[in-house]
Amino acid sequence: MSNLDALYQEIILEHNRRPKNHGAMEGADRELRGRNPSCGDSLTLWVKFDGDVVADARFVGEGCAISKASASMMTAAVKGKSRAEAEALFEQVHRMLTGTLPEAERKPLGALAALAGVARFPNRVKCASMAWHTLHEALHTPSAGGAPPAPTG
Ligand code: ZN
């Protein structure tokens, strides 16, 4: 194992041990479920928008270390990004996970490049991509209401 592989593995394990943005969100604009039956991974993703910007993203997930680490990294990466930026990130990560993103283009992905090694293990690609596909769906799901719900009581 190269030093880089060891570093990447450590990043994934650390995100699995202490996932960022873990826990349900109140008042989210989107709530979506993601599933990866091939490994038994699942997650619920909550996204809150502020205009065109992803103001907050949180998740609760069950499954393997890669699926949780990927969700943790994804929520941390998309916060503060516009929908277009978040969508572009999804495309880049998707290409990286399927091995079609040239190594030279990985640099802007920062810590997300830790997921690049997954491309060598085809049966784990879905573990890493589940959270990103759920994000992709959240970005394209129209808001149910638009206006915030009226206060009750
Ligand atoms: Zn998995």
mmCIF file of C-alpha atoms and ligand atoms in Angstrom:
data_model
loop_
_atom_site.group_PDB
_atom_site.id
_atom_site.type_symbol
_atom_site.label_atom_id
_atom_site.label_comp_id
_atom_site.label_asym_id
_atom_site.label_seq_id
_atom_site.Cartn_x
_atom_site.Cartn_y
_atom_site.Cartn_z
ATOM 1 C CA MET A 1 0.000 0.000 0.000
ATOM 2 C CA SER A 2 1.409 3.396 -0.948
ATOM 3 C CA ASN A 3 1.581 6.304 1.490
ATOM 4 C CA LEU A 4 -1.217 7.994 -0.409
ATOM 5 C CA ASP A 5 -3.453 4.917 -0.141
ATOM 6 C CA ALA A 6 -2.723 4.773 3.590
ATOM 7 C CA LEU A 7 -3.613 8.444 3.975
ATOM 8 C CA TYR A 8 -6.821 8.001 2.007
ATOM 9 C CA GLN A 9 -7.773 4.964 4.065
ATOM 10 C CA GLU A 10 -7.162 6.931 7.254
ATOM 11 C CA ILE A 11 -9.411 9.786 6.010
ATOM 12 C CA ILE A 12 -12.210 7.302 5.273
ATOM 13 C CA LEU A 13 -11.881 5.579 8.653
ATOM 14 C CA GLU A 14 -11.854 8.913 10.465
ATOM 15 C CA HIS A 15 -15.052 10.041 8.702
ATOM 16 C CA ASN A 16 -16.622 6.701 9.587
ATOM 17 C CA ARG A 17 -15.643 7.054 13.254
ATOM 18 C CA ARG A 18 -16.729 10.664 13.551
ATOM 19 C CA PRO A 19 -19.086 11.439 10.686
ATOM 20 C CA LYS A 20 -19.749 15.100 9.997
ATOM 21 C CA ASN A 21 -23.308 16.423 9.755
ATOM 22 C CA HIS A 22 -24.727 13.227 11.211
ATOM 23 C CA GLY A 23 -28.251 13.418 12.618
ATOM 24 C CA ALA A 24 -31.719 14.412 11.496
ATOM 25 C CA MET A 25 -32.470 17.993 10.444
ATOM 26 C CA GLU A 26 -35.501 20.020 11.441
ATOM 27 C CA GLY A 27 -37.108 22.182 8.766
ATOM 28 C CA ALA A 28 -35.266 20.688 5.811
ATOM 29 C CA ASP A 29 -36.379 21.550 2.282
ATOM 30 C CA ARG A 30 -35.647 18.041 1.026
ATOM 31 C CA GLU A 31 -35.665 14.638 2.668
ATOM 32 C CA LEU A 32 -34.587 11.724 0.537
ATOM 33 C CA ARG A 33 -33.683 8.103 1.058
ATOM 34 C CA GLY A 34 -30.767 6.381 -0.625
ATOM 35 C CA ARG A 35 -30.217 2.642 -0.811
ATOM 36 C CA ASN A 36 -27.498 0.288 -1.918
ATOM 37 C CA PRO A 37 -29.012 -3.201 -1.693
ATOM 38 C CA SER A 38 -25.809 -4.876 -2.935
ATOM 39 C CA CYS A 39 -24.115 -4.026 0.380
ATOM 40 C CA GLY A 40 -27.069 -3.274 2.663
ATOM 41 C CA ASP A 41 -26.248 0.445 2.961
ATOM 42 C CA SER A 42 -28.987 3.030 3.381
ATOM 43 C CA LEU A 43 -29.211 6.660 4.311
ATOM 44 C CA THR A 44 -31.615 9.520 4.762
ATOM 45 C CA LEU A 45 -30.376 12.854 3.479
ATOM 46 C CA TRP A 46 -31.753 16.234 4.546
ATOM 47 C CA VAL A 47 -30.945 19.363 2.574
ATOM 48 C CA LYS A 48 -31.794 22.958 3.357
ATOM 49 C CA PHE A 49 -31.521 25.611 0.668
ATOM 50 C CA ASP A 50 -30.995 29.333 1.056
ATOM 51 C CA GLY A 51 -32.080 30.605 -2.339
ATOM 52 C CA ASP A 52 -29.761 28.854 -4.769
ATOM 53 C CA VAL A 53 -27.251 27.800 -2.113
ATOM 54 C CA VAL A 54 -27.079 24.556 -0.158
ATOM 55 C CA ALA A 55 -27.299 26.085 3.311
ATOM 56 C CA ASP A 56 -27.152 22.803 5.213
ATOM 57 C CA ALA A 57 -26.950 19.083 4.579
ATOM 58 C CA ARG A 58 -27.253 16.304 7.141
ATOM 59 C CA PHE A 59 -27.637 12.550 7.029
ATOM 60 C CA VAL A 60 -28.354 9.455 9.047
ATOM 61 C CA GLY A 61 -26.901 6.334 7.540
ATOM 62 C CA GLU A 62 -26.469 2.650 8.176
ATOM 63 C CA GLY A 63 -24.014 0.424 6.440
ATOM 64 C CA CYS A 64 -20.357 0.010 5.724
ATOM 65 C CA ALA A 65 -17.537 2.433 6.517
ATOM 66 C CA ILE A 66 -17.218 3.606 2.917
ATOM 67 C CA SER A 67 -20.913 4.494 2.625
ATOM 68 C CA LYS A 68 -20.850 6.496 5.860
ATOM 69 C CA ALA A 69 -17.543 8.196 5.134
ATOM 70 C CA SER A 70 -18.755 9.160 1.682
ATOM 71 C CA ALA A 71 -21.979 10.670 3.095
ATOM 72 C CA SER A 72 -19.988 12.534 5.735
ATOM 73 C CA MET A 73 -17.585 13.940 3.136
ATOM 74 C CA MET A 74 -20.397 14.754 0.726
ATOM 75 C CA THR A 75 -22.425 16.782 3.243
ATOM 76 C CA ALA A 76 -19.298 18.664 4.328
ATOM 77 C CA ALA A 77 -18.324 19.359 0.719
ATOM 78 C CA VAL A 78 -21.639 20.705 -0.593
ATOM 79 C CA LYS A 79 -22.465 23.085 2.254
ATOM 80 C CA GLY A 80 -22.242 26.661 1.035
ATOM 81 C CA LYS A 81 -22.152 25.615 -2.606
ATOM 82 C CA SER A 82 -24.671 26.721 -5.218
ATOM 83 C CA ARG A 83 -26.858 24.056 -6.816
ATOM 84 C CA ALA A 84 -24.763 24.256 -9.985
ATOM 85 C CA GLU A 85 -21.525 23.858 -8.011
ATOM 86 C CA ALA A 86 -22.948 20.942 -6.029
ATOM 87 C CA GLU A 87 -24.140 19.304 -9.252
ATOM 88 C CA ALA A 88 -20.701 19.807 -10.839
ATOM 89 C CA LEU A 89 -19.134 18.200 -7.761
ATOM 90 C CA PHE A 90 -21.504 15.232 -8.093
ATOM 91 C CA GLU A 91 -20.441 14.798 -11.730
ATOM 92 C CA GLN A 92 -16.744 14.938 -10.840
ATOM 93 C CA VAL A 93 -17.044 12.502 -7.946
ATOM 94 C CA HIS A 94 -19.133 10.163 -10.072
ATOM 95 C CA ARG A 95 -16.443 10.179 -12.763
ATOM 96 C CA MET A 96 -13.757 9.632 -10.142
ATOM 97 C CA LEU A 97 -15.602 6.665 -8.621
ATOM 98 C CA THR A 98 -16.109 5.072 -12.016
ATOM 99 C CA GLY A 99 -12.467 5.676 -12.926
ATOM 100 C CA THR A 100 -13.058 8.146 -15.754
ATOM 101 C CA LEU A 101 -11.748 11.291 -14.047
ATOM 102 C CA PRO A 102 -8.100 11.905 -14.994
ATOM 103 C CA GLU A 103 -5.817 12.070 -11.969
ATOM 104 C CA ALA A 104 -4.839 15.636 -12.913
ATOM 105 C CA GLU A 105 -8.444 16.744 -12.333
ATOM 106 C CA ARG A 106 -8.680 15.302 -8.833
ATOM 107 C CA LYS A 107 -6.872 18.115 -7.080
ATOM 108 C CA PRO A 108 -9.872 20.472 -6.795
ATOM 109 C CA LEU A 109 -11.743 17.670 -5.025
ATOM 110 C CA GLY A 110 -9.459 17.975 -1.983
ATOM 111 C CA ALA A 111 -10.222 15.382 0.675
ATOM 112 C CA LEU A 112 -12.871 13.813 -1.579
ATOM 113 C CA ALA A 113 -9.999 12.349 -3.583
ATOM 114 C CA ALA A 114 -9.731 9.864 -0.717
ATOM 115 C CA LEU A 115 -12.647 8.072 -2.372
ATOM 116 C CA ALA A 116 -10.713 7.613 -5.618
ATOM 117 C CA GLY A 117 -9.303 4.248 -4.539
ATOM 118 C CA VAL A 118 -12.828 2.827 -4.472
ATOM 119 C CA ALA A 119 -12.783 2.789 -8.282
ATOM 120 C CA ARG A 120 -10.450 -0.217 -8.066
ATOM 121 C CA PHE A 121 -13.149 -2.208 -6.210
ATOM 122 C CA PRO A 122 -16.225 -2.313 -8.472
ATOM 123 C CA ASN A 123 -18.425 -3.869 -5.773
ATOM 124 C CA ARG A 124 -17.708 -0.917 -3.448
ATOM 125 C CA VAL A 125 -18.396 1.832 -5.983
ATOM 126 C CA LYS A 126 -22.094 1.834 -5.087
ATOM 127 C CA CYS A 127 -21.210 2.188 -1.391
ATOM 128 C CA ALA A 128 -19.350 5.412 -2.137
ATOM 129 C CA SER A 129 -21.765 6.744 -4.760
ATOM 130 C CA MET A 130 -25.014 6.192 -2.826
ATOM 131 C CA ALA A 131 -24.829 9.494 -0.908
ATOM 132 C CA TRP A 132 -23.906 11.368 -4.075
ATOM 133 C CA HIS A 133 -26.790 9.928 -6.081
ATOM 134 C CA THR A 134 -29.117 10.936 -3.252
ATOM 135 C CA LEU A 135 -27.687 14.457 -3.352
ATOM 136 C CA HIS A 136 -28.151 14.526 -7.132
ATOM 137 C CA GLU A 137 -31.785 13.562 -6.622
ATOM 138 C CA ALA A 138 -32.234 16.236 -3.924
ATOM 139 C CA LEU A 139 -30.893 18.896 -6.280
ATOM 140 C CA HIS A 140 -33.437 17.901 -8.915
ATOM 141 C CA THR A 141 -36.469 17.320 -6.727
ATOM 142 C CA PRO A 142 -38.795 20.309 -6.820
ATOM 143 C CA SER A 143 -39.752 21.778 -3.494
ATOM 144 C CA ALA A 144 -43.057 20.463 -2.171
ATOM 145 C CA GLY A 145 -44.361 23.818 -1.055
ATOM 146 C CA GLY A 146 -41.980 26.643 -1.706
ATOM 147 C CA ALA A 147 -43.095 28.847 1.135
ATOM 148 C CA PRO A 148 -42.216 27.709 4.652
ATOM 149 C CA PRO A 149 -45.077 26.013 6.464
ATOM 150 C CA ALA A 150 -47.311 28.306 8.472
ATOM 151 C CA PRO A 151 -46.719 28.136 12.205
ATOM 152 C CA THR A 152 -49.304 26.084 14.046
ATOM 153 C CA GLY A 153 -50.769 26.669 17.464
HETATM 154 ZN ZN ZN B 1 -21.347 -0.568 1.533
#
